Amino acid sequence: MLERFRGLMGRLLTPPARLLIKLGVGPDLITWVGTVALVAVALVMVPLGLLWQAALVLGVISFTDMLDGQVARLSGRTSRWGAFLDSSLDRVADGAVFTGVIIWFALGGRPVWAGVAAAALVLGQVTSYVKARAESQGWQVTGGLAARADRLVIAYLGLLLQGIGVPYALAVAVTVLALAGVITVGQRLRQVRRQADAEEASEVDQ
């Protein structure tokens, strides 16, 4: 859903990207620093119960996920390696965010919600894997109910609202994410299945 705002975000990130280029900062360094910072915040602040603070910091750090790409484009340093690194570290970052949430639920004596958060984590990872695996086979996967940006926004919103005292906000967030994950995986599998069936039919006709 949030993919439509990528153009706007690209324009907003152009000034800081140009500054980083002038300072000699490369896209790979931005990717690594952003991931390490996000993992540290997610695995320290969230389990400690600093939820709204973590939500704000994580939201700011997450902009580096687009900033590295903007730096790469403006500096002419886009590469398959950069895309691979970014995608791989995205999985690490997502895992850290939801692991922090799982730990917070577990420490608070809420094992059921910890389990739901774990389901949201697994389904989110599968959502990304299905897209990557399909594209490696030459199929196209687009859209879906909850892409990565949507999942992070919901998770951060849940942390923020829970942190300022809204009861069950994080529980609702992980439940929505788990359900959205099931639907999104189903949508993407259906897309791939249709393309596979079309290829098989084409081969038969030939």
Tab-separated table of C-alpha atoms in Angstrom:
chain	number	residue	atom	x	y	z
A	1	MET	CA	0.000	0.000	0.000
A	2	LEU	CA	2.791	2.419	0.861
A	3	GLU	CA	4.777	1.615	-2.278
A	4	ARG	CA	2.961	4.450	-4.075
A	5	PHE	CA	4.804	6.977	-1.904
A	6	ARG	CA	8.271	5.879	-2.984
A	7	GLY	CA	8.525	8.707	-5.511
A	8	LEU	CA	7.708	11.317	-2.872
A	9	MET	CA	10.155	9.799	-0.396
A	10	GLY	CA	12.839	9.756	-3.065
A	11	ARG	CA	12.445	13.497	-3.574
A	12	LEU	CA	12.534	14.172	0.175
A	13	LEU	CA	15.674	12.094	0.582
A	14	THR	CA	17.546	13.707	-2.293
A	15	PRO	CA	19.090	16.597	-0.271
A	16	PRO	CA	20.517	14.375	2.522
A	17	ALA	CA	21.644	11.862	-0.090
A	18	ARG	CA	23.581	14.540	-1.978
A	19	LEU	CA	25.183	15.662	1.293
A	20	LEU	CA	26.305	12.120	2.085
A	21	ILE	CA	27.760	11.771	-1.410
A	22	LYS	CA	29.774	14.971	-0.892
A	23	LEU	CA	31.042	13.538	2.404
A	24	GLY	CA	32.156	10.382	0.614
A	25	VAL	CA	29.674	8.085	2.330
A	26	GLY	CA	28.775	5.093	0.153
A	27	PRO	CA	25.445	3.257	0.002
A	28	ASP	CA	26.826	0.020	1.494
A	29	LEU	CA	28.016	1.847	4.600
A	30	ILE	CA	24.592	3.447	5.035
A	31	THR	CA	22.966	0.026	4.742
A	32	TRP	CA	25.245	-1.528	7.359
A	33	VAL	CA	25.060	1.356	9.830
A	34	GLY	CA	21.275	1.572	9.539
A	35	THR	CA	20.847	-2.152	10.093
A	36	VAL	CA	23.188	-2.327	13.091
A	37	ALA	CA	21.509	0.686	14.698
A	38	LEU	CA	18.026	-0.705	14.095
A	39	VAL	CA	18.929	-4.118	15.509
A	40	ALA	CA	20.461	-2.531	18.611
A	41	VAL	CA	17.398	-0.365	19.271
A	42	ALA	CA	14.924	-3.189	18.621
A	43	LEU	CA	16.700	-5.703	20.853
A	44	VAL	CA	17.460	-3.303	23.709
A	45	MET	CA	14.820	-0.587	23.921
A	46	VAL	CA	11.769	-2.711	23.076
A	47	PRO	CA	12.435	-5.515	25.624
A	48	LEU	CA	13.134	-2.835	28.264
A	49	GLY	CA	9.668	-1.421	27.659
A	50	LEU	CA	10.790	1.843	26.052
A	51	LEU	CA	8.147	1.344	23.412
A	52	TRP	CA	7.161	4.783	22.162
A	53	GLN	CA	10.768	5.885	22.266
A	54	ALA	CA	11.793	2.823	20.266
A	55	ALA	CA	9.016	3.441	17.751
A	56	LEU	CA	10.249	6.960	17.048
A	57	VAL	CA	13.912	5.961	16.795
A	58	LEU	CA	13.133	2.934	14.626
A	59	GLY	CA	11.008	5.082	12.344
A	60	VAL	CA	13.879	7.498	11.783
A	61	ILE	CA	16.413	4.711	11.254
A	62	SER	CA	14.146	2.966	8.773
A	63	PHE	CA	14.535	5.907	6.399
A	64	THR	CA	18.069	4.651	5.767
A	65	ASP	CA	16.447	1.740	3.961
A	66	MET	CA	15.550	4.202	1.209
A	67	LEU	CA	18.445	6.600	1.750
A	68	ASP	CA	21.069	4.046	0.711
A	69	GLY	CA	19.237	3.421	-2.541
A	70	GLN	CA	18.931	7.134	-3.242
A	71	VAL	CA	22.655	7.618	-2.627
A	72	ALA	CA	23.405	4.722	-4.966
A	73	ARG	CA	21.222	6.156	-7.735
A	74	LEU	CA	22.490	9.723	-7.469
A	75	SER	CA	26.126	8.627	-7.343
A	76	GLY	CA	25.764	6.103	-10.154
A	77	ARG	CA	26.733	3.248	-7.826
A	78	THR	CA	23.692	1.019	-8.195
A	79	SER	CA	24.670	-2.618	-8.427
A	80	ARG	CA	23.306	-6.116	-8.045
A	81	TRP	CA	25.518	-6.511	-4.980
A	82	GLY	CA	23.971	-3.436	-3.354
A	83	ALA	CA	20.452	-4.707	-4.009
A	84	PHE	CA	21.383	-8.134	-2.641
A	85	LEU	CA	22.974	-6.663	0.501
A	86	ASP	CA	20.027	-4.355	1.129
A	87	SER	CA	17.497	-7.155	0.747
A	88	SER	CA	19.472	-9.526	2.953
A	89	LEU	CA	19.927	-7.017	5.769
A	90	ASP	CA	16.235	-6.091	5.549
A	91	ARG	CA	15.475	-9.624	6.734
A	92	VAL	CA	17.845	-9.159	9.669
A	93	ALA	CA	16.252	-5.834	10.593
A	94	ASP	CA	12.705	-7.192	10.390
A	95	GLY	CA	13.671	-10.194	12.482
A	96	ALA	CA	15.160	-7.939	15.157
A	97	VAL	CA	12.067	-5.737	15.397
A	98	PHE	CA	9.696	-8.636	15.879
A	99	THR	CA	12.091	-10.518	18.139
A	100	GLY	CA	12.152	-7.455	20.386
A	101	VAL	CA	8.352	-7.477	20.466
A	102	ILE	CA	8.261	-11.210	21.195
A	103	ILE	CA	10.686	-10.762	24.094
A	104	TRP	CA	8.612	-7.868	25.478
A	105	PHE	CA	5.457	-9.969	25.436
A	106	ALA	CA	7.262	-12.941	26.972
A	107	LEU	CA	8.826	-10.885	29.773
A	108	GLY	CA	5.406	-9.439	30.499
A	109	GLY	CA	3.878	-12.876	30.918
A	110	ARG	CA	1.858	-12.786	27.691
A	111	PRO	CA	2.893	-15.988	25.906
A	112	VAL	CA	-0.131	-16.026	23.602
A	113	TRP	CA	0.684	-12.608	22.177
A	114	ALA	CA	4.335	-13.580	21.948
A	115	GLY	CA	3.209	-16.506	19.795
A	116	VAL	CA	1.097	-14.248	17.595
A	117	ALA	CA	4.084	-11.906	17.166
A	118	ALA	CA	6.216	-14.902	16.200
A	119	ALA	CA	3.614	-15.864	13.592
A	120	ALA	CA	3.682	-12.299	12.246
A	121	LEU	CA	7.475	-12.511	11.999
A	122	VAL	CA	7.462	-15.833	10.150
A	123	LEU	CA	4.722	-14.791	7.750
A	124	GLY	CA	6.465	-11.498	7.035
A	125	GLN	CA	9.666	-13.333	6.175
A	126	VAL	CA	7.760	-15.792	3.984
A	127	THR	CA	6.072	-12.877	2.212
A	128	SER	CA	9.460	-11.482	1.229
A	129	TYR	CA	10.866	-14.926	0.399
A	130	VAL	CA	8.014	-15.773	-1.956
A	131	LYS	CA	8.649	-12.568	-3.916
A	132	ALA	CA	12.415	-13.117	-4.079
A	133	ARG	CA	12.097	-16.776	-5.019
A	134	ALA	CA	9.478	-16.079	-7.673
A	135	GLU	CA	11.562	-13.348	-9.270
A	136	SER	CA	14.597	-15.652	-9.322
A	137	GLN	CA	12.482	-17.998	-11.456
A	138	GLY	CA	11.516	-15.218	-13.842
A	139	TRP	CA	8.016	-14.586	-12.474
A	140	GLN	CA	6.673	-11.218	-11.384
A	141	VAL	CA	5.155	-10.584	-7.975
A	142	THR	CA	3.560	-7.217	-7.307
A	143	GLY	CA	1.428	-5.668	-4.611
A	144	GLY	CA	-0.312	-7.648	-1.932
A	145	LEU	CA	-2.132	-6.547	1.184
A	146	ALA	CA	0.942	-5.931	3.349
A	147	ALA	CA	4.343	-5.295	1.789
A	148	ARG	CA	7.403	-4.703	3.982
A	149	ALA	CA	6.828	-0.963	4.423
A	150	ASP	CA	3.233	-1.577	5.482
A	151	ARG	CA	4.312	-4.170	8.038
A	152	LEU	CA	6.871	-1.864	9.610
A	153	VAL	CA	4.449	1.057	9.835
A	154	ILE	CA	1.874	-1.124	11.607
A	155	ALA	CA	4.506	-2.525	13.983
A	156	TYR	CA	5.875	0.926	14.823
A	157	LEU	CA	2.377	2.328	15.287
A	158	GLY	CA	1.573	-0.519	17.665
A	159	LEU	CA	4.736	0.187	19.664
A	160	LEU	CA	4.002	3.914	19.769
A	161	LEU	CA	0.392	3.557	20.914
A	162	GLN	CA	1.224	0.860	23.466
A	163	GLY	CA	4.051	3.015	24.761
A	164	ILE	CA	1.788	6.011	25.377
A	165	GLY	CA	-0.727	3.875	27.233
A	166	VAL	CA	-3.220	2.588	24.677
A	167	PRO	CA	-4.138	-0.901	25.976
A	168	TYR	CA	-3.670	-3.893	23.659
A	169	ALA	CA	-2.357	-1.660	20.858
A	170	LEU	CA	0.659	-3.878	20.225
A	171	ALA	CA	-1.411	-7.050	20.549
A	172	VAL	CA	-3.815	-5.711	17.921
A	173	ALA	CA	-0.900	-4.720	15.693
A	174	VAL	CA	0.729	-8.160	15.705
A	175	THR	CA	-2.665	-9.817	15.170
A	176	VAL	CA	-3.333	-7.608	12.144
A	177	LEU	CA	0.153	-8.370	10.843
A	178	ALA	CA	-0.281	-12.117	11.260
A	179	LEU	CA	-3.609	-12.083	9.420
A	180	ALA	CA	-2.283	-9.734	6.742
A	181	GLY	CA	0.709	-12.046	6.335
A	182	VAL	CA	-1.528	-15.027	5.637
A	183	ILE	CA	-3.496	-13.042	3.055
A	184	THR	CA	-0.423	-11.535	1.396
A	185	VAL	CA	1.370	-14.870	1.107
A	186	GLY	CA	-1.791	-16.333	-0.405
A	187	GLN	CA	-2.068	-13.458	-2.873
A	188	ARG	CA	1.524	-13.829	-3.991
A	189	LEU	CA	1.325	-17.596	-4.304
A	190	ARG	CA	-1.776	-17.176	-6.459
A	191	GLN	CA	0.041	-14.710	-8.714
A	192	VAL	CA	2.911	-17.121	-9.186
A	193	ARG	CA	0.610	-20.078	-9.741
A	194	ARG	CA	-1.247	-18.239	-12.496
A	195	GLN	CA	2.000	-17.392	-14.262
A	196	ALA	CA	3.237	-20.969	-13.912
A	197	ASP	CA	-0.031	-22.327	-15.320
A	198	ALA	CA	0.165	-19.882	-18.228
A	199	GLU	CA	3.699	-21.027	-19.023
A	200	GLU	CA	2.672	-24.684	-18.926
A	201	ALA	CA	-0.297	-24.012	-21.201
A	202	SER	CA	1.952	-22.155	-23.630
A	203	GLU	CA	4.385	-25.078	-23.723
A	204	VAL	CA	1.549	-27.508	-24.428
A	205	ASP	CA	0.248	-25.338	-27.309
A	206	GLN	CA	3.685	-25.328	-28.871
